[in-house]
Amino acid sequence: MAIRKIARMGHPVLQGVAKPVPDPTAPEVKALVRDMIETMIDANGAGLAAPQVYEPWRIVVFQAPPERAPEEIGEEEAFDHTA
């Protein structure tokens, strides 16, 4: 696994159209996904697309914070979708 360089906003690589992944089970695709996850975590990011790490594929990884248990959420906050 490796941490990859992330393209900055405005970089030409981000303006292209990503290609479909021919074989999602291929070892090189699995390695890319592992690298992307490691890169996203290292950058303290919420998500990362393959073109951001200079790969032309339609691959996206993301992480969401763990959902809090209902008893941890106050009644006001439970209905406030801006919280």
CSV table of C-alpha atoms in Angstrom, one decimal, residues 18-76:
chain,number,residue,atom,x,y,z
A,18,ALA,CA,-13.1,8.8,-16.0
A,19,LYS,CA,-13.3,5.4,-17.7
A,20,PRO,CA,-15.4,2.4,-16.5
A,21,VAL,CA,-13.4,-0.2,-14.6
A,22,PRO,CA,-13.1,-3.2,-16.9
A,23,ASP,CA,-12.6,-5.8,-14.1
A,24,PRO,CA,-13.3,-4.6,-10.5
A,25,THR,CA,-11.8,-7.8,-9.1
A,26,ALA,CA,-8.4,-7.4,-10.8
A,27,PRO,CA,-5.5,-7.4,-8.4
A,28,GLU,CA,-4.3,-4.0,-9.7
A,29,VAL,CA,-7.8,-2.5,-9.1
A,30,LYS,CA,-7.8,-3.9,-5.5
A,31,ALA,CA,-4.3,-2.4,-4.9
A,32,LEU,CA,-5.5,1.0,-6.2
A,33,VAL,CA,-8.5,0.9,-3.9
A,34,ARG,CA,-6.2,0.1,-0.9
A,35,ASP,CA,-3.9,2.9,-1.9
A,36,MET,CA,-6.8,5.3,-2.3
A,37,ILE,CA,-8.2,4.4,1.2
A,38,GLU,CA,-4.8,4.9,2.8
A,39,THR,CA,-4.3,8.2,0.9
A,40,MET,CA,-7.8,9.5,2.0
A,41,ILE,CA,-7.1,8.6,5.6
A,42,ASP,CA,-3.6,10.2,5.5
A,43,ALA,CA,-5.2,13.4,4.1
A,44,ASN,CA,-7.9,13.4,6.7
A,45,GLY,CA,-10.4,13.3,3.9
A,46,ALA,CA,-14.0,12.2,3.6
A,47,GLY,CA,-13.7,10.8,0.1
A,48,LEU,CA,-11.4,10.4,-2.9
A,49,ALA,CA,-12.0,9.7,-6.6
A,50,ALA,CA,-9.4,7.8,-8.7
A,51,PRO,CA,-8.7,10.8,-11.0
A,52,GLN,CA,-7.6,12.8,-7.9
A,53,VAL,CA,-4.7,10.3,-7.6
A,54,TYR,CA,-3.9,10.5,-11.3
A,55,GLU,CA,-5.8,7.3,-12.3
A,56,PRO,CA,-8.4,7.4,-15.1
A,57,TRP,CA,-11.0,5.0,-13.5
A,58,ARG,CA,-14.5,5.5,-12.1
A,59,ILE,CA,-13.6,4.5,-8.6
A,60,VAL,CA,-14.6,6.4,-5.5
A,61,VAL,CA,-13.8,5.7,-1.8
A,62,PHE,CA,-15.4,7.5,1.1
A,63,GLN,CA,-15.8,7.2,4.8
A,64,ALA,CA,-18.7,8.4,6.9
A,65,PRO,CA,-18.6,9.0,10.7
A,66,PRO,CA,-20.2,6.3,12.7
A,67,GLU,CA,-23.8,6.9,13.4
A,68,ARG,CA,-24.6,7.9,17.0
A,69,ALA,CA,-27.1,5.9,19.0
A,70,PRO,CA,-30.5,7.6,19.3
A,71,GLU,CA,-30.1,8.1,23.1
A,72,GLU,CA,-27.0,10.2,22.4
A,73,ILE,CA,-29.0,12.6,20.2
A,74,GLY,CA,-31.0,15.3,21.8
A,75,GLU,CA,-34.7,15.6,20.7
A,76,GLU,CA,-34.0,19.0,19.1
